[in-house]
Coordinates of C-alpha atoms and ligand atoms in Angstrom, one line a residue:
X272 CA 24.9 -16.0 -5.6
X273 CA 27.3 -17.1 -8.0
X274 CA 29.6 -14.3 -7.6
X275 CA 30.3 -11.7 -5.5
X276 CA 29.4 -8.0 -6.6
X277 CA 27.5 -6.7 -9.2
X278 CA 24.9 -4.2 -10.0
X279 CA 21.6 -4.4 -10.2
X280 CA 18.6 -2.3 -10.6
X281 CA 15.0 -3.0 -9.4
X282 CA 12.0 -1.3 -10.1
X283 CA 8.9 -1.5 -7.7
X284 CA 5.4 -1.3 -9.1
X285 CA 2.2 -1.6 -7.0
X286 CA 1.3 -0.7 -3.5
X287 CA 3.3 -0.1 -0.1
X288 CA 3.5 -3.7 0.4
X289 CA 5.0 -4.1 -2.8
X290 CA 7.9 -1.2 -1.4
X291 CA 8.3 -3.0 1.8
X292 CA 8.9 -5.9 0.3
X293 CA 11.6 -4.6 -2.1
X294 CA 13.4 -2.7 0.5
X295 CA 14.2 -6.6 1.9
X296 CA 14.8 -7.6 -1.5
X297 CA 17.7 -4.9 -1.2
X298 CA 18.7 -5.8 2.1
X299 CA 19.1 -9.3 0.8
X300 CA 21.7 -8.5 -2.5
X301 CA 23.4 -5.7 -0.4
X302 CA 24.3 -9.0 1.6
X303 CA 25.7 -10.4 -1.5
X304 CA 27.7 -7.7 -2.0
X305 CA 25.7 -6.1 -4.8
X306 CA 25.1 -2.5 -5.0
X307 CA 22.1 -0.8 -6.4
X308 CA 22.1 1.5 -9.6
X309 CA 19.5 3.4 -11.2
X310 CA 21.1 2.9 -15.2
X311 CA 19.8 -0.2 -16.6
X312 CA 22.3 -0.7 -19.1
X313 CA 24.8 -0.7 -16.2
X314 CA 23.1 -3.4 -14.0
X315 CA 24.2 -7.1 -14.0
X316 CA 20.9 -8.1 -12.5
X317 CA 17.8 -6.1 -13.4
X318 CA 14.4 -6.8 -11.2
X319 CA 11.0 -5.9 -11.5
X320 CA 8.2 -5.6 -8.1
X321 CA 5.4 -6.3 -10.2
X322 CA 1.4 -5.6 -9.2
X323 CA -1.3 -7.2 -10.9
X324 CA -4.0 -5.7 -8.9
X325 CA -5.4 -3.5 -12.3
X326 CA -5.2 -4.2 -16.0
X327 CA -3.4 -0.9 -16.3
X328 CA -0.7 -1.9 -13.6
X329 CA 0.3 -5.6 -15.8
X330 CA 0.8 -3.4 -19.0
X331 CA 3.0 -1.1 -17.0
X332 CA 5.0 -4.0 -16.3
X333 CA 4.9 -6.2 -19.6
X334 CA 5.8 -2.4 -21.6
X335 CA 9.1 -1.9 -19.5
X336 CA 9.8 -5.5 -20.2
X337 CA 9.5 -5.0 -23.8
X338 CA 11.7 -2.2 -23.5
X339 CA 14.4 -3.9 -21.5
X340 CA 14.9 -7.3 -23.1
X341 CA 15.6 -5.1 -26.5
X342 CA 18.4 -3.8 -24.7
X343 CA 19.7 -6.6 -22.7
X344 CA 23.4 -8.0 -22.6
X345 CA 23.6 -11.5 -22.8
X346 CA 25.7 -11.5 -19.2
X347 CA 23.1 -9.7 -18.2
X348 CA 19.6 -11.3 -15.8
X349 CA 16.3 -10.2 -15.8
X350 CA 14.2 -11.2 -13.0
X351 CA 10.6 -10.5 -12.2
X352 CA 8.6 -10.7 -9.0
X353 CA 5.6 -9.7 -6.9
X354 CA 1.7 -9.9 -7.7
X355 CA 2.3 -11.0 -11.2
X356 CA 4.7 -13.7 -10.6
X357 CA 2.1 -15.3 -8.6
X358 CA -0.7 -14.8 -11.0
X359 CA 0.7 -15.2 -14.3
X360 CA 3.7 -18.2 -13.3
X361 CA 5.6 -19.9 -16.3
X362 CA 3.3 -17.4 -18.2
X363 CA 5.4 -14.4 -18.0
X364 CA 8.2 -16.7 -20.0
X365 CA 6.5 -17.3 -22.4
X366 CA 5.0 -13.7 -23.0
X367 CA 8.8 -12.3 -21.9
X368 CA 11.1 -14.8 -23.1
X369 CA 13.7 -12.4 -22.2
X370 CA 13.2 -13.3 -18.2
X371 CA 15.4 -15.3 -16.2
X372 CA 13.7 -15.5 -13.3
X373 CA 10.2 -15.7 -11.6
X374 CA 10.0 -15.2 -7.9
X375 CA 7.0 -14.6 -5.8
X376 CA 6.4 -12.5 -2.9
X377 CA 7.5 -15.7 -0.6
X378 CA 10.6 -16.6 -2.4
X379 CA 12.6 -13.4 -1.5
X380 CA 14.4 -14.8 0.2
X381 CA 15.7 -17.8 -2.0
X382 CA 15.8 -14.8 -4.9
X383 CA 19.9 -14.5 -4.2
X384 CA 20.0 -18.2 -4.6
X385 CA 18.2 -18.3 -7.7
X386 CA 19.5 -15.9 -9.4
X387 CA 23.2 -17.9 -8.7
X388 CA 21.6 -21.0 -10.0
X389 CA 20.3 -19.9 -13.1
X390 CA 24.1 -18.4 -13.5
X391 CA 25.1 -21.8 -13.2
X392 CA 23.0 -23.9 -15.6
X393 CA 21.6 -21.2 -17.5
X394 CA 18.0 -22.9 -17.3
X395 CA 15.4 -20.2 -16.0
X396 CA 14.2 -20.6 -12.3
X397 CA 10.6 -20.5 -10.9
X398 CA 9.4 -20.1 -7.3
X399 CA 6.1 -18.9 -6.9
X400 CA 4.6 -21.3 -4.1
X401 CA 2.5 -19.3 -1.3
X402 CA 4.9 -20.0 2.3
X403 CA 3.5 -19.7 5.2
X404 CA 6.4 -20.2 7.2
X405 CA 8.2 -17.7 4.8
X406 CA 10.5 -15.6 7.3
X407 CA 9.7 -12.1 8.5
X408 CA 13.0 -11.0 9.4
X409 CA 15.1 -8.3 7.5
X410 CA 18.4 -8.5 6.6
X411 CA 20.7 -5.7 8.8
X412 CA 21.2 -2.7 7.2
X413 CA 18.1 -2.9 4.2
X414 CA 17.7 -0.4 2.2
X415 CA 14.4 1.7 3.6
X416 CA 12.3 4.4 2.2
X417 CA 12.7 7.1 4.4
X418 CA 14.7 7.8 7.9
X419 CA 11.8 8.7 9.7
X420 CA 8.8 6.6 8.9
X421 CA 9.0 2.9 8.4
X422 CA 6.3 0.5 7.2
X423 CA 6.4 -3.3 9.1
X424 CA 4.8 -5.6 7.7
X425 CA 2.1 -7.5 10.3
X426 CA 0.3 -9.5 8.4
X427 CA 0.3 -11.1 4.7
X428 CA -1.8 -12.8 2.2
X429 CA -6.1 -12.2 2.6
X430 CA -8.7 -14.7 3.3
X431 CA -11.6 -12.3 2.1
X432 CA -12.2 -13.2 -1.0
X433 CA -14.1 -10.4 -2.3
X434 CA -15.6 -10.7 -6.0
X435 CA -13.1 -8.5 -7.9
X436 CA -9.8 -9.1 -6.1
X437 CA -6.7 -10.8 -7.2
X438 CA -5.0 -10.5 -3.8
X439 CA -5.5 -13.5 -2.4
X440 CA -4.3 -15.4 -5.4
X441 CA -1.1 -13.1 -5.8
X442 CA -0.3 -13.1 -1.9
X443 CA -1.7 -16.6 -0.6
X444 CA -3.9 -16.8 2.6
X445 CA -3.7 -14.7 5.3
X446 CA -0.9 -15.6 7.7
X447 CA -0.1 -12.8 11.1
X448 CA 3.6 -12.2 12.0
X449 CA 4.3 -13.4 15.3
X450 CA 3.8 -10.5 17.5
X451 CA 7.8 -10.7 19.2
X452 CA 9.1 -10.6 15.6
X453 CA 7.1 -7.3 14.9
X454 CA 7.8 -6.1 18.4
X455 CA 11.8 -6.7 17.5
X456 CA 11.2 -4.9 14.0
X457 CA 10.2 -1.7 15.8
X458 CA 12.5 -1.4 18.4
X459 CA 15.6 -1.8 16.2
X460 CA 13.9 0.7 14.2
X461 CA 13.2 3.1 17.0
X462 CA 17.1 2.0 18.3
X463 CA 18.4 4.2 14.8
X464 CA 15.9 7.1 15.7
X465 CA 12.5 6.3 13.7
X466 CA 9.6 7.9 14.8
X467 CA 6.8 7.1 12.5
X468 CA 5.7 3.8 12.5
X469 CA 3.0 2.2 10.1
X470 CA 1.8 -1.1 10.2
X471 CA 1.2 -3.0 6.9
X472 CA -1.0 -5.8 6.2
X473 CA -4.1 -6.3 4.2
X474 CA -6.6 -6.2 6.4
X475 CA -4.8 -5.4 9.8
X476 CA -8.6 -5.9 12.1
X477 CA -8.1 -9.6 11.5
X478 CA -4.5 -9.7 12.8
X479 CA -3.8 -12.6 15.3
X480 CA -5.9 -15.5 14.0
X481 CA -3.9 -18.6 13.4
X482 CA -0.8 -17.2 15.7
X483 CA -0.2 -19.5 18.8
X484 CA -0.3 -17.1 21.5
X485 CA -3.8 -15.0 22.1
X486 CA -3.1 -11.6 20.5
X487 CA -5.5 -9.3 18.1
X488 CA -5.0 -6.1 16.5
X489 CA -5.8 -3.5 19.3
X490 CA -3.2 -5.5 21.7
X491 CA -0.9 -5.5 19.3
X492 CA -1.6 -1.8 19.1
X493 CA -1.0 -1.4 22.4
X494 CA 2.4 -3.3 22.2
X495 CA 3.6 -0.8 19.9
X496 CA 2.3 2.2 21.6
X497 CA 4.6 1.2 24.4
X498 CA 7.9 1.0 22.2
X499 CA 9.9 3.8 23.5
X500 CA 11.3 6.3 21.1
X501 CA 8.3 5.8 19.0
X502 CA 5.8 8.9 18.4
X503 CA 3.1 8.3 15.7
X504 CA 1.5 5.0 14.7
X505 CA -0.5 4.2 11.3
X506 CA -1.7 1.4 10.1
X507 CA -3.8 0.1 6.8
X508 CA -5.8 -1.6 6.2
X509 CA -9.0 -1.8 7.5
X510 CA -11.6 -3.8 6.8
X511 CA -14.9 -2.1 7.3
X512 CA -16.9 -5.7 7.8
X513 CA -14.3 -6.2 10.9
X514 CA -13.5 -2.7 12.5
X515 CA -15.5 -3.0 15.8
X516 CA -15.7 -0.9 18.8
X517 CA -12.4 -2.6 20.5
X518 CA -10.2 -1.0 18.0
X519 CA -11.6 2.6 18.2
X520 CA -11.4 2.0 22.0
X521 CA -7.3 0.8 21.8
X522 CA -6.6 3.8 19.2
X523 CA -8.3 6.6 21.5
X524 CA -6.1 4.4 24.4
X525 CA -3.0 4.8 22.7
X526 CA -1.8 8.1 22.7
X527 CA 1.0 7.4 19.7
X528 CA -1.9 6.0 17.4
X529 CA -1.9 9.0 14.6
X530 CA -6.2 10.0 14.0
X531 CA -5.7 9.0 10.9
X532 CA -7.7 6.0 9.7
X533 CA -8.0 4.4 6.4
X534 CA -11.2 2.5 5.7
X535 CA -12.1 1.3 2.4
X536 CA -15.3 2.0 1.2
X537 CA -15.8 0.2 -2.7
X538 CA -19.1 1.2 -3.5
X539 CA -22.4 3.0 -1.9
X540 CA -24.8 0.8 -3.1
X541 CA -26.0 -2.4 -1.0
X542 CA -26.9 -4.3 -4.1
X543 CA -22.9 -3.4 -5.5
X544 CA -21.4 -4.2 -2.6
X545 CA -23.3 -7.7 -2.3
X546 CA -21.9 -8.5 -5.6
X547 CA -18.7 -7.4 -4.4
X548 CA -18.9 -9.6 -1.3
X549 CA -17.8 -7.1 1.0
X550 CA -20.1 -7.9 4.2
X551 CA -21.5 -4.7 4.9
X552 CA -23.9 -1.7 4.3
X553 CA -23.8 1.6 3.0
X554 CA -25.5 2.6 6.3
X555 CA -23.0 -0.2 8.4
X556 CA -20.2 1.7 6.7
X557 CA -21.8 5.3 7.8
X558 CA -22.5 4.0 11.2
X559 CA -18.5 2.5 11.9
X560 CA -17.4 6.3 10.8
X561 CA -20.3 7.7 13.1
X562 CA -18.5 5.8 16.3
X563 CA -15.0 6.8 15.0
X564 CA -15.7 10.1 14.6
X565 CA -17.7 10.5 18.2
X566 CA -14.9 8.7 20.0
X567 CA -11.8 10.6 18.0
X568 CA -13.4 14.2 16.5
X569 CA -10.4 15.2 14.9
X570 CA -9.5 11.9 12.6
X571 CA -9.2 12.2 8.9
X572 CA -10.9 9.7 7.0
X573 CA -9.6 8.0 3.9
X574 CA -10.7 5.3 1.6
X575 CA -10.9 3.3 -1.9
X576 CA -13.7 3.6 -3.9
X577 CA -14.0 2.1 -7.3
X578 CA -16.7 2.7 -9.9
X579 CA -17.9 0.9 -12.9
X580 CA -18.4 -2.6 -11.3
X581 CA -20.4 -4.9 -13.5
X582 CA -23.8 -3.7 -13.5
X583 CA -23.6 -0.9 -12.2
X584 CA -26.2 1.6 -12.9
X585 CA -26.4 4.8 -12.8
X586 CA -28.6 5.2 -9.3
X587 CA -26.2 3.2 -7.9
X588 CA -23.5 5.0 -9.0
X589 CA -25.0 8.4 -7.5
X590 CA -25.4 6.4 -4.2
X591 CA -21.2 6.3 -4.0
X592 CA -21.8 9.7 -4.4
X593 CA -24.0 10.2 -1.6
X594 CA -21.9 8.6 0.8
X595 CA -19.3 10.6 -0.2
X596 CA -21.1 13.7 0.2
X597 CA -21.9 12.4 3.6
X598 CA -18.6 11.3 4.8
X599 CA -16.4 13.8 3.2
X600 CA -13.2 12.2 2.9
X601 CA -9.8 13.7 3.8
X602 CA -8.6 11.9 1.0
X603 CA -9.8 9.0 -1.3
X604 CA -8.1 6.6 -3.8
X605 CA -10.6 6.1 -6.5
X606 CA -10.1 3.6 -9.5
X607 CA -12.1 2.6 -12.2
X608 CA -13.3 -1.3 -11.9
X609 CA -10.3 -4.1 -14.0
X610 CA -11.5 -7.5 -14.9
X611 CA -8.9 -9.6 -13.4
X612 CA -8.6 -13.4 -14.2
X613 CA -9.6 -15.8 -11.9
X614 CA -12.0 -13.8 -10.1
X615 CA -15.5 -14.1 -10.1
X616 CA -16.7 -10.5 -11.3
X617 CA -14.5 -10.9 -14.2
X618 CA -17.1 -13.9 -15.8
X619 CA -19.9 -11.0 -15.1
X620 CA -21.1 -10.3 -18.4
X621 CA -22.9 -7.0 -17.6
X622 CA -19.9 -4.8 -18.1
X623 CA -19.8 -1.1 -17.9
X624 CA -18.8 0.4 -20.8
X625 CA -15.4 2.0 -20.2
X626 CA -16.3 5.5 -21.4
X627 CA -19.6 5.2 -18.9
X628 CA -16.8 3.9 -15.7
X629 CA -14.5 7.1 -17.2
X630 CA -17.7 9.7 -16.9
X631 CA -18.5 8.4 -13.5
X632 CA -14.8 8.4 -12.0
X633 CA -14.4 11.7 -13.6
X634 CA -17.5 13.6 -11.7
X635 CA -16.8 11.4 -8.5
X636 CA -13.0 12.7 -8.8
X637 CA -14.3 16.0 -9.0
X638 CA -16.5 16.3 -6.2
X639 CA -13.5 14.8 -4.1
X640 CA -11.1 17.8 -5.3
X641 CA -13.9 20.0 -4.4
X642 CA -14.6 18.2 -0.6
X643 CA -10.7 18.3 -0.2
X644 CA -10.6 21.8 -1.3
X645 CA -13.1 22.8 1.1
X646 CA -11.6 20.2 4.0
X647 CA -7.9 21.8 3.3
X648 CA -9.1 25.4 3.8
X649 CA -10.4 24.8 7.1
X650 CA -6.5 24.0 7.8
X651 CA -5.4 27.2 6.5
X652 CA -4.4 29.7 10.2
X653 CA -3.9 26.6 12.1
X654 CA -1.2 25.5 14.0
X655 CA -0.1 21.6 13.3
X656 CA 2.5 19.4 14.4
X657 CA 4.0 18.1 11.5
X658 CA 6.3 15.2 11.9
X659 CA 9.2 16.5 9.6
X660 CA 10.6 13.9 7.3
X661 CA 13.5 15.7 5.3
X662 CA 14.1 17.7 2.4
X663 CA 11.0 18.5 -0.3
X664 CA 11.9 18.8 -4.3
X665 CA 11.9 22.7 -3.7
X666 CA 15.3 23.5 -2.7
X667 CA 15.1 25.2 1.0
X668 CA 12.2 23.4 2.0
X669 CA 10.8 19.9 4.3
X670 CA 8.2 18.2 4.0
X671 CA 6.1 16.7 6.7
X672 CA 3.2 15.2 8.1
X673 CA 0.6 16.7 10.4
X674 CA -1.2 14.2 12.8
X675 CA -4.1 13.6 10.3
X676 CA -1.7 12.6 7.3
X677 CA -1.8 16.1 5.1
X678 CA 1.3 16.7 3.5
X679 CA 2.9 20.1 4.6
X680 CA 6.0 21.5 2.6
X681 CA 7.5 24.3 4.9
X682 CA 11.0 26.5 4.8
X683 CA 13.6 24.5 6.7
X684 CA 16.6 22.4 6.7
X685 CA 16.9 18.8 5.9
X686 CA 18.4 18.6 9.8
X687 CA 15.0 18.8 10.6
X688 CA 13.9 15.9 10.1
X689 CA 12.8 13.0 12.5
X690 CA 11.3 16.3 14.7
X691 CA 7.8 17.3 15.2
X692 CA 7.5 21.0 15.0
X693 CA 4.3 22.9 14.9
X694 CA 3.8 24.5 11.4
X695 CA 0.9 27.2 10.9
X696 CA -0.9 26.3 7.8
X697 CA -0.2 29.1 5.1
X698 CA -2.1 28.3 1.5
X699 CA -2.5 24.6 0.1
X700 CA -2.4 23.0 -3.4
X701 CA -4.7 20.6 -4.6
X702 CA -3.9 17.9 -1.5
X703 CA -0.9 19.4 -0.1
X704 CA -0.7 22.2 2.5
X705 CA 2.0 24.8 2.9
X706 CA 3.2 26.5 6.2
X707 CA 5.4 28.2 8.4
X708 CA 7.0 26.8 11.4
X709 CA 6.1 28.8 14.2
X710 CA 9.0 31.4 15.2
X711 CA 11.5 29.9 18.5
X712 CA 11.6 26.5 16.5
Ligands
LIG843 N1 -7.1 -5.0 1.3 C1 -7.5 -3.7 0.9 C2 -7.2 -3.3 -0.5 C3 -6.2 -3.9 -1.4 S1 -6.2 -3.5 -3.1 C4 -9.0 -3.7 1.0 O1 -9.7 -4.6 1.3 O2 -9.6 -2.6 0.9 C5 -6.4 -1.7 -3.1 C6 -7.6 -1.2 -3.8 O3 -7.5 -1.5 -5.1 C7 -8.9 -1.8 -3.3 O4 -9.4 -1.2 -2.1 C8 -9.8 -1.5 -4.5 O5 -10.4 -0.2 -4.4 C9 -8.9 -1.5 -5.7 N2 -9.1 -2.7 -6.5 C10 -8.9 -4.0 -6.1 N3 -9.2 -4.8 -7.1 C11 -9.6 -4.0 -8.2 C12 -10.1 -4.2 -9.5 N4 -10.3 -5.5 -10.0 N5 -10.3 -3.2 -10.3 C13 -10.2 -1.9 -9.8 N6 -9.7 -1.6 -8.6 C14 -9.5 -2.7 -7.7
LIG844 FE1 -8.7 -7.8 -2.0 FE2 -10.9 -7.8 -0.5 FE3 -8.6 -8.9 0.4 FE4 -8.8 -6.3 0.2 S1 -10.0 -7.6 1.5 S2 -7.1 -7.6 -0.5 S3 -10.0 -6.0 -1.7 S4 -9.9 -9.6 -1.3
LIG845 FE1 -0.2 -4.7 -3.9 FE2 -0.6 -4.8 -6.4 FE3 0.0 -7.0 -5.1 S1 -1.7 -3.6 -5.0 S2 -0.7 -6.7 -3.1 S3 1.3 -5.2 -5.4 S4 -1.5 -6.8 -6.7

């Protein structure tokens, strides 16, 4: 960069690859002796983590930009990044002519170097080409989310292609991360005394293809499982099309593999998910929980479901419903369908009509409070072992994880955490549990 020092402040929008990926963009300007504040007026440098995976998730993003280039310094940058700098290119200039700098997901780590050009010549800087050869590693001492759990990236990019999706236009084909680099990743992060790790990629069945050495996703499980130090695995996401008896076999193997497993669902009709082009059943999707359930009978299931695809009737509609009746999910992100350019679906001209997509995510949404309602109060008088992760909002009180991935809030001190402790579940609200750690702890 062009100087040394400096402030900036970055916002992250979008999904946990979005976060990982920021924490390295961090890593990175700590490097160049920047430090982080959370005042934009203060910031030298100000950078937005941008997802363009929704409509609603682009406004976001274009409304804070509105907001900040009213209020920007001329010594002051503004630089955006993520989904939408891949999607929308020289576009976001024009439409923010406030913006310095565009970088995608694979320029990260040129971002430093941008950022000191554009200081130089003052002409804005672009660099949105997919890399697959874009590097993995971290700079020392990143910023990270949390002390305790710590996402690592396996995999990036999608090859799936499915009919609504802007993924694979915002993060490139799917490349794997050579298994030694993810392998040195968690140890270094066990080394400084993590215990939660989850593994990040888009669709984590496929890992391995393309790599040089012969490695899939349940060895690389196993890899993991063996890291000393470590005590609970996670990993998302699954694809339903590709999650095959191998995996449920490695995860039942590995005793540090959390029953937790997140598999997306989309819709419940056969016809919808055609359109989709997701490669399976309703009654496939059923049958993968059926053998994940009967080899692991305490995992919690989550998924994504969206409603109000184009064409979409109301039969088909109910059929979601049925298979969530049927499957009872633990917990469930549900979203209403977004147009997005450059995918097929978006051409579709039988369109939902928003109020109808509203109705439908509004009764889905409530028959998930009630499932989860029901689901929760079955953990009420048990005892779980909750991996602590420090202090909750309430003062005097942790927060945790039990094994299945509920969030427990429970009396204790913030010096509790990176311990698993066994809580007894007290009351819950809405999708959170409260407990009690059971006396001698
Ligand atoms: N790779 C993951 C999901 C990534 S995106 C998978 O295959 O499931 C996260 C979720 O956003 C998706 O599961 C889907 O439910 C939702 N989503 C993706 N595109 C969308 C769109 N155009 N409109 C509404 N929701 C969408
Ligand atoms: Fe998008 Fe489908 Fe790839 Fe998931 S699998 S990121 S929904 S294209
Ligand atoms: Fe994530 Fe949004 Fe990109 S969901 S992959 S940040 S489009």
């Amino acid at each position: 960069m062009g100087e040394k020092g400096g402030r900036y402040h970055l916002l992250t929008f979008g999904c946990q690859m979005n976060k990982y990926d920021s924490e390295k963009i961090e890593g990175l300007l700590a490097r160049e002796g920047m430090t982080a504040t959370a005042i934009p007026e203060e910031a030298d440098l100000i950078l937005l983590n941008t997802c363009s995976i929704r409509d609603k998730a682009e406004h976001k993003v274009f409304s804070k930009l509105g907001i900040l280039s009213a209020a920007k310094r001329a010594d002051q940058l503004i630089a955006v990044g993520g989904c939408m700098a891949s999607l929308r290119k020289e576009d976001i200039f024009r439409r923010a002519p406030m913006v310095d700098v565009v970088f995608g997901p694979d320029a990260i780590e040129r971002l430093p170097k941008m950022v000191g050009d554009f200081r130089a010549s003052r002409t804005r800087q672009i660099d949105v080409a997919f890399d697959d050869a874009a590097a993995w590693d971290r700079p020392e001492g990143g910023a990270r989310e949390s002390d305790v759990v710590a996402w690592v990236g396996i995999m990036k990019g999608c090859d799936n292609r499915c009919s609504y999706c802007v993924v694979p236009d915002t993060r490139g084909p799917e490349v794997s991360r050579p298994a030694d680099s993810i392998l040195a990743e968690v140890e270094g992060l066990a080394a400084k005394g993590y215990k939660g790790i989850n593994l990040l990629g888009q669709n984590v069945n496929s890992y391995g293809k393309g790599l040089a050495e012969s490695i899939d996703f349940p060895g690389l499980l196993r890899m993991v499982d063996k890291v000393e130090g470590v005590e609970r695995i996670r990993f998302m996401t699954s694809h339903p099309k590709d999650l095959n008896d191998g995996l449920i076999a490695s995860m039942v193997e590995c005793k540090k593999a959390a029953p937790s497993f997140h598999l997306p669902l989309q819709a419940g009709s056969d016809r919808i998910l055609g359109l989709m082009r997701r490669g399976y059943t309703a009654a496939g999707y059923l049958e993968k929980i059926r053998r994940l359930r009967a080899a692991a009978p305490h995992i919690t299931v989550s998924a994504d479901i969206m409603v109000g695809f184009p064409g979409e009737t109301e039969d088909e509609f109910l059929d979601t419903i049925r298979v969530m009746e049927e499957v009872r999910f633990d917990s469930l992100f549900l979203f209403n369908y977004s147009p997005r350019p450059g995918t097929p679906s978006a051409e579709w001209q039988d369109v939902v009509p928003r109020a109808v997509s509203q109705e439908r995510f509004d009764r889905a949404m409530l028959l998930q409070r009630k499932i989860v309602a029901q689901n929760n109060a079955l953990l009420v008088g048990t005892v779980q072992q909750v991996l602590c992760e420090g202090a909750a909002q309430r003062p005097g009180a942790v927060f945790g994880r039990t094994p299945g991935n509920h969030l427990v809030v429970f009396e204790g001190y913030p010096s509790l955490a990176g311990r698993t402790l066994p809580v007894t579940i007290t009351s819950f609200s809405g999708y959170n549990l409260a407990g009690t750690m059971v006396c001698g702890e």
